Amino acid sequence: PPPPPPPPPFQAEDGIRDDISCLVGSEMCIRDRHLIDQVHPWFGTPVPPPEIYSWGGPIGSPISLDRLLQLSDSILFRLLLHYDNYAGHSSHPGDHCIGDRYSLGPILSEAAAHDPLRYFDLLPEFFHQGLNDASYYVIKILQGIADHMRYRFGKQQPSKKNWCPIDPLPNHSVLTEILLNNAEQFTPLWQDGYAISRIIEACCEVIEDSASAKRLVFLLFRLSKHPDPEKIEQNTITQDKKKITTYDLRSDAINRVRGVAAGAAMTLCTRLLEKEIEPPELLFPLLRRYALDHVQSVPAAQMNGLPFLTHKRHAWGWQLFEDIFQDAPTLLWPLAERHLYHQYHNHFDKVAPC
């Protein structure tokens, strides 16, 4: 076919009327629509104008737990390497808000909670594969092993009712040894205060020998120097709640590093006394160290175990009580009720009104 006629010259920008036809640019496009239709077969569709837009949202895992558990070791590392260069607020460009380095961590932790020994054996391979943040995956696997131990031997219930560990099921002493060795030797673990405190807490819930108890005491002494928390924070805010309450202390106690560690130290002590195992010599000074913490939410974590401790070791219990309440912290008094209640019968002189 003959070449199309040349388009009329556009001498005006959009919004400025042309001196000849007195049309703005958009009106000229409407007028010349028939010309555009004629040249379309030769030049194709016009390039669309640039568009500025944004999208966002939480980055989800690219794989389900059931599918992850079925992957072979080689395919698992291929998956991790595929998403290894995407972290933070960026997902893989082939997916929309699905798949980055840190979205795989939680699902890997869940997998380790189902099959702890398999994923523990893979820990050295994470460093051999050249992953950008191999320590992150190792920490997540150790957290999963700690969760497995809590679910089977400790106080915590699985978040999913259909949780079913994979055989062979390891003994709690094997898992405790794994976690204690890594807590003592794997330095990057201490950069995540929440993870290390939860791992040590899990060990305190199942410990049954003096040697492991001594190791835990030294680890808990180290956690007592952690900077978190620096102060009490108000965790729930409503119209009729304008100040910090006892509920905030409880919330801080289970969500802050020293609070978790203080509760773990009390759990360790009460468990040893319950099993008729003599506590390590440094355990009571450790408990006093946490009881004298300048942030009230830290000693608040010890209050639940104080009645049983006082029943087993009367002098220890009352010494801790005096340490905690030496400055008359009003927010802690509601937590003292159980301790005082259990003293009415045999030690009324201690709790009698003045």
Short mmCIF file of N, CA and C in Angstrom, two decimals, residues 16-24 27-28 31:
data_model
loop_
_atom_site.label_atom_id
_atom_site.label_comp_id
_atom_site.label_asym_id
_atom_site.label_seq_id
_atom_site.Cartn_x
_atom_site.Cartn_y
_atom_site.Cartn_z
N ILE A 16 -2.28 24.52 25.40
CA ILE A 16 -2.03 25.79 24.71
C ILE A 16 -2.71 25.73 23.34
N ARG A 17 -3.56 26.64 23.02
CA ARG A 17 -4.32 26.59 21.77
C ARG A 17 -3.43 26.91 20.58
N ASP A 18 -3.66 26.13 19.52
CA ASP A 18 -2.94 26.34 18.28
C ASP A 18 -3.45 27.61 17.59
N ASP A 19 -2.53 28.40 17.04
CA ASP A 19 -2.93 29.67 16.43
C ASP A 19 -3.77 29.49 15.17
N ILE A 20 -3.60 28.33 14.51
CA ILE A 20 -4.31 28.13 13.23
C ILE A 20 -5.70 27.56 13.45
N SER A 21 -5.76 26.41 14.14
CA SER A 21 -7.05 25.74 14.32
C SER A 21 -7.75 26.11 15.62
N CYS A 22 -7.03 26.82 16.48
CA CYS A 22 -7.58 27.23 17.79
C CYS A 22 -8.02 26.03 18.63
N LEU A 23 -7.28 24.93 18.51
CA LEU A 23 -7.57 23.74 19.30
C LEU A 23 -6.40 23.46 20.25
N VAL A 24 -6.70 22.91 21.42
CA VAL A 24 -5.65 22.45 22.32
C VAL A 24 -5.18 21.08 21.85
N GLU A 27 -7.68 18.19 21.92
CA GLU A 27 -8.73 18.33 20.90
C GLU A 27 -8.19 17.99 19.52
N MET A 28 -6.94 18.30 19.26
CA MET A 28 -6.34 17.96 17.99
C MET A 28 -6.20 16.45 17.84
N ARG A 31 -9.52 15.20 16.78
CA ARG A 31 -9.77 15.56 15.38
C ARG A 31 -9.03 14.64 14.42
#
